[in-house]
C-alpha positions as CSV (number, residue, x, y, z in Angstrom):
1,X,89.9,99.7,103.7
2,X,91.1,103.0,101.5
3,X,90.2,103.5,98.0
4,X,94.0,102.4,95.8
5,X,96.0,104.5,95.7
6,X,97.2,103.6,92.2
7,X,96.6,106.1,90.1
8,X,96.0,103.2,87.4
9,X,93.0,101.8,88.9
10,X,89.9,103.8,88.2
11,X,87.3,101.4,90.1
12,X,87.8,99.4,93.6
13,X,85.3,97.2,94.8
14,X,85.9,97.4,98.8
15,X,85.9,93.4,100.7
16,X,86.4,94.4,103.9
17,X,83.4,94.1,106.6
18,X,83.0,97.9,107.1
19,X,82.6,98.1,103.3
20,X,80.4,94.8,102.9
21,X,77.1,97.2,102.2
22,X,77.9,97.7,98.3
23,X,80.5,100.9,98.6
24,X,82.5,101.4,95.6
25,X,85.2,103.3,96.0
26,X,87.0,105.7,92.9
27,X,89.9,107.7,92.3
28,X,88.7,110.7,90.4
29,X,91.0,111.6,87.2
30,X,92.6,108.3,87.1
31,X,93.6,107.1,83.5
32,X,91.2,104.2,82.2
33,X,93.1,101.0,81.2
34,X,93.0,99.9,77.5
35,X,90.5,97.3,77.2
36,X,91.4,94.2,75.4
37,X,90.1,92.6,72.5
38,X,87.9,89.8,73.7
39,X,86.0,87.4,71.0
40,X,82.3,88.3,70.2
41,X,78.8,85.7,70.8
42,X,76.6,85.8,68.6
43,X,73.0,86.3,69.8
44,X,69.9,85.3,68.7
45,X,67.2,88.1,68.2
46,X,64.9,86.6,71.1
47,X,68.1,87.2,73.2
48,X,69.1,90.2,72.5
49,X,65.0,91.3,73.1
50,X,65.3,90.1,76.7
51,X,65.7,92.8,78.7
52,X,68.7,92.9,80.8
53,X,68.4,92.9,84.6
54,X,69.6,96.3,86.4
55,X,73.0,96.4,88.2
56,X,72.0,97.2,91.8
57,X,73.0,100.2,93.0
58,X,75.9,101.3,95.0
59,X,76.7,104.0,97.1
60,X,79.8,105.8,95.6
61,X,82.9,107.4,97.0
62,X,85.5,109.7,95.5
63,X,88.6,110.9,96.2
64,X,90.1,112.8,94.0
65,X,94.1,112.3,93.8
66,X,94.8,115.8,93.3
67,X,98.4,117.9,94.9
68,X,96.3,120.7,96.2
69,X,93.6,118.5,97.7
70,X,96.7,116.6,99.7
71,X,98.1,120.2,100.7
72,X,95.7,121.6,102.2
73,X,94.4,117.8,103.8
74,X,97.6,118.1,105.7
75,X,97.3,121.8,107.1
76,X,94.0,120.7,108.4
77,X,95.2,117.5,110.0
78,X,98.4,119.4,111.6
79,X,97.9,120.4,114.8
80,X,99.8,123.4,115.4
81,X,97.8,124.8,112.5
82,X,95.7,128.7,113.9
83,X,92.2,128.8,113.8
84,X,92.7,131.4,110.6
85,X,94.7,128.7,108.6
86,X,92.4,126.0,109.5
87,X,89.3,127.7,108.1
88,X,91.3,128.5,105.4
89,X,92.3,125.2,104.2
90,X,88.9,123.8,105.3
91,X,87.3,126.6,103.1
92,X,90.0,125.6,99.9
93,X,89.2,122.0,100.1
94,X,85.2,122.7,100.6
95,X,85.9,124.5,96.5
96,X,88.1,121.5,95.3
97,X,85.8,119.3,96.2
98,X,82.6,121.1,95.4
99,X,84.7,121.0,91.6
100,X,84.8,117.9,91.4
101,X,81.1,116.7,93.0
102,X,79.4,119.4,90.2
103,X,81.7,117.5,87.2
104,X,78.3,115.9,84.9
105,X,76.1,116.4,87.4
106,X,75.2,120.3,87.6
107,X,71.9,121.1,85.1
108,X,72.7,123.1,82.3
109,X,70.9,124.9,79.4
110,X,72.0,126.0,75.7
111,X,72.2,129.3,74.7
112,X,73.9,131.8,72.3
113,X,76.2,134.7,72.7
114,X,77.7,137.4,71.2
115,X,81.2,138.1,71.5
116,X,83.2,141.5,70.9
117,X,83.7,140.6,67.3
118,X,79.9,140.9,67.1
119,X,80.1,137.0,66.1
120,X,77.3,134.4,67.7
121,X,78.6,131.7,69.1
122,X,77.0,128.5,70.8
123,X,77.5,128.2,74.6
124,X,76.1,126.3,77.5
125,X,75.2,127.8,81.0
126,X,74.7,126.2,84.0
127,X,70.3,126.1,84.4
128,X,69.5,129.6,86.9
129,X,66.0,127.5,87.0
130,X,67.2,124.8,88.8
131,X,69.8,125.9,91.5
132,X,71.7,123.5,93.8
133,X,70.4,123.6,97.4
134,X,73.2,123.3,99.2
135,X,72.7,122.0,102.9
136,X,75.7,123.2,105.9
137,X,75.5,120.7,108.7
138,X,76.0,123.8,111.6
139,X,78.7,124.6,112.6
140,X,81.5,123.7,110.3
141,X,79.8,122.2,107.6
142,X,79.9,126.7,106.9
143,X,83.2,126.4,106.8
144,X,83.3,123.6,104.1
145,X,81.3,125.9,102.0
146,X,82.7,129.3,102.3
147,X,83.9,129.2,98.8
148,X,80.6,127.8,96.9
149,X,79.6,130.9,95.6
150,X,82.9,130.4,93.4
151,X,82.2,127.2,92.2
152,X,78.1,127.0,92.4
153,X,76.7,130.0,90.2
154,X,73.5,129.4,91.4
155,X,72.6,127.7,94.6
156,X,70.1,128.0,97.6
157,X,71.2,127.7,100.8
158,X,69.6,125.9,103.9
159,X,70.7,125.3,107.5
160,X,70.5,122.1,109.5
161,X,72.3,122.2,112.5
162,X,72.6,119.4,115.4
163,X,74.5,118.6,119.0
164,X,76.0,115.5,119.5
165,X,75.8,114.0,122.9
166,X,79.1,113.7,124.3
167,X,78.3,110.1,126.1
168,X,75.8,108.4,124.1
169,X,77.2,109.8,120.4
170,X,73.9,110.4,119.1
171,X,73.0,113.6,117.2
172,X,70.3,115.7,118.3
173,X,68.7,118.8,115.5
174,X,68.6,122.2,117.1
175,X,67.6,124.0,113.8
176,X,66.4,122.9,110.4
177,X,66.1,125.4,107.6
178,X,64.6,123.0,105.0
179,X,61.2,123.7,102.7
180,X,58.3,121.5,104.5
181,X,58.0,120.1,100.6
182,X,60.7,119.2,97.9
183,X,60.6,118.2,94.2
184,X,62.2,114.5,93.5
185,X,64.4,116.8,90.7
186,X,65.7,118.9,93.3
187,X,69.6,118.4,93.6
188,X,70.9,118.2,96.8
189,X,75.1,119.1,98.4
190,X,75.4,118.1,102.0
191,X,78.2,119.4,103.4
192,X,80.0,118.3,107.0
193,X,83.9,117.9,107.1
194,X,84.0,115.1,109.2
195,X,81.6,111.7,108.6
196,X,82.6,109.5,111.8
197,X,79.8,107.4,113.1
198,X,77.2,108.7,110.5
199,X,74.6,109.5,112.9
200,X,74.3,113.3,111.9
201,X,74.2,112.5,107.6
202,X,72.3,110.0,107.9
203,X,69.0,111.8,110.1
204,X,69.7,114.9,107.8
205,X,69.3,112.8,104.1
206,X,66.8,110.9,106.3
207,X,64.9,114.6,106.5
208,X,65.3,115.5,103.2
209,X,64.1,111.8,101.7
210,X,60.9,112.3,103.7
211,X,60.3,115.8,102.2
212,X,60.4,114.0,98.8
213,X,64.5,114.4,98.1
214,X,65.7,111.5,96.1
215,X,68.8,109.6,97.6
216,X,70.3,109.5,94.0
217,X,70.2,113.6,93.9
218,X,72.2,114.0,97.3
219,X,76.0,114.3,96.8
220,X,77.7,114.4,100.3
221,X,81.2,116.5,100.6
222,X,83.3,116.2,103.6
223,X,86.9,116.6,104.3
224,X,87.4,113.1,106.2
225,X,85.2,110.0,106.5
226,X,84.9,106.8,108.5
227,X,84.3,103.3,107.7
228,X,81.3,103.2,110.2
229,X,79.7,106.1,108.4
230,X,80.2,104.5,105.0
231,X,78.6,101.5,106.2
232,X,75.7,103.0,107.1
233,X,75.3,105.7,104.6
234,X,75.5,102.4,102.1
235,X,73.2,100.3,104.0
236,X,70.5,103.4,104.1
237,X,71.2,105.3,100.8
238,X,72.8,103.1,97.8
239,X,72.3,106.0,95.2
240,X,74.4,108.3,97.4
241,X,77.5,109.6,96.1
242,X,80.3,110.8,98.7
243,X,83.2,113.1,97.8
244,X,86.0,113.4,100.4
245,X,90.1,114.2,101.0
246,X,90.6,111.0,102.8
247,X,88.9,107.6,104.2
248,X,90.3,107.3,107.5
249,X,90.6,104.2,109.3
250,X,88.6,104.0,112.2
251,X,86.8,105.8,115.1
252,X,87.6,105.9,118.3
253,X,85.6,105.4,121.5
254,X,84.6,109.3,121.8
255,X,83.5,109.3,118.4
256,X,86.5,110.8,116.9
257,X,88.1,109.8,113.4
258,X,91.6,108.5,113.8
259,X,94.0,110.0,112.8
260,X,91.4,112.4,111.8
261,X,91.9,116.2,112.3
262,X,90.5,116.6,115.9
263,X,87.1,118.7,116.2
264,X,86.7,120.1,113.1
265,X,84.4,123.0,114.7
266,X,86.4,123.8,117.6
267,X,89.4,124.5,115.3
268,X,87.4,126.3,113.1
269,X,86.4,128.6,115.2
270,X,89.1,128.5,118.2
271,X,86.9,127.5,121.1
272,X,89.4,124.2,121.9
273,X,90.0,123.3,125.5
């Protein structure tokens, strides 16, 4: 099931049984409704000292409505798109959507400049202390992220890569790049442009979780996701937030989304067959 595409509805509440784990799904940008008037209870004051119970959490996934986001998804899914062009428009949707993951989430500070009228005025920075480490699944998640340094001022970058097994589907790490030890207020971008069967995302949040990462720190970015991977990211992680171009509809029996954009890598990097 895809997020509404009415621009009206800011919040939709998946029902299908590949969205049955708790996903909400939002349209980034879209205009609030006016609420209505509604009559107001009265409460007691023993009432209103009970505390209320906490909404369980839920795995969230945006994607933004924008022109440009919709441009370059279709260059990417085209397939008489070059391997130049590809990277490209993998690289330009990697900084739209790295845009919209940092929006009230990247740590800032207060400070005070001066300006060239020798006047002080207030002004807020993102924090140099605490820098986003950014994490490229190898090999295209690099592609995703070729534009962060435009959109991250301060970031740390480290390397997972993993292989996945042609027959069986099931990833395989070949490098890992992460500290042995992380702080639960690190913040965390995962970046892969294609979530299919969830296999890969899910061992490498897996990783960072067990090094003391904090699921509700991790913001996954990818170009095109799955129902399957959804699912599972939802089952495992409900603090997770996921920013995409697109939920496709399913996967095929190689593992592929459909439609999809093909291997994501291979394209990249023009070593098709």
């Amino acid at each position: 099931m895809k997020c509404s595409k009415k621009r009206r509805r800011l919040k939709v509440f998946a029902t299908s049984s590949h969205y049955s784990a708790g996903i909400s799904c939002r349209s980034v940008g879209a205009r609030r409704r006016v609420a209505r008037m509604a009559p107001v209870q009265a409460t007691t004051d023993a009432e209103a000292s009970k505390p209320k119970p906490k909404a369980p959490q839920q795995m969230l996934v945006y994607a933004p409505p924008h022109p440009l986001i919709k441009h370059w998804l279709a260059i990417m899914r085209a397939d008489f798109t070059p391997p130049p062009m590809f990277r490209n428009a993998c690289a330009e949707l990697g900084r739209l959507l790295l845009y919209e993951a940092g929006r009230d989430w990247l740590p800032t500070t207060q400070q005070q400049v001066v300006t060239p009228l020798g006047h002080t005025a207030e002004a807020e920075l993102c924090d140099p202390t605490r820098p986003i480490k950014v994490i490229p699944i190898l090999r295209a998640g690099l592609v995703l992220l070729e534009c962060s340094a435009q959109v991250l001022p301060f970031q740390q970058t480290y390397h997972v890569g993993y292989v996945r097994d042609p027959d069986s589907l099931q990833a395989r790490p070949y490098l890992n790049k992460l500290p042995a030890a992380l702080s639960p207020d690190d913040l965390f971008l995962v970046a892969d442009p294609m979530l299919a069967t969830g296999g890969t995302v899910v061992q490498v949040i897996e990783d960072i979780v067990s090094r003391g990462g904090r699921p509700e720190n991790i913001r996954v970015v990818a170009v095109v996701v799955a129902p399957p991977a959804l699912k599972k990211l939802a089952d495992k992680f409900p603090g997770l937030k996921v920013f995409t171009a697109m939920i496709d509809e399913q996967v095929d029996e190689r593992g592929y989304i459909v439609p999809g954009l093909g291997d994501a890598g291979d394209r990249a990097y023009g070593t098709t067959h």
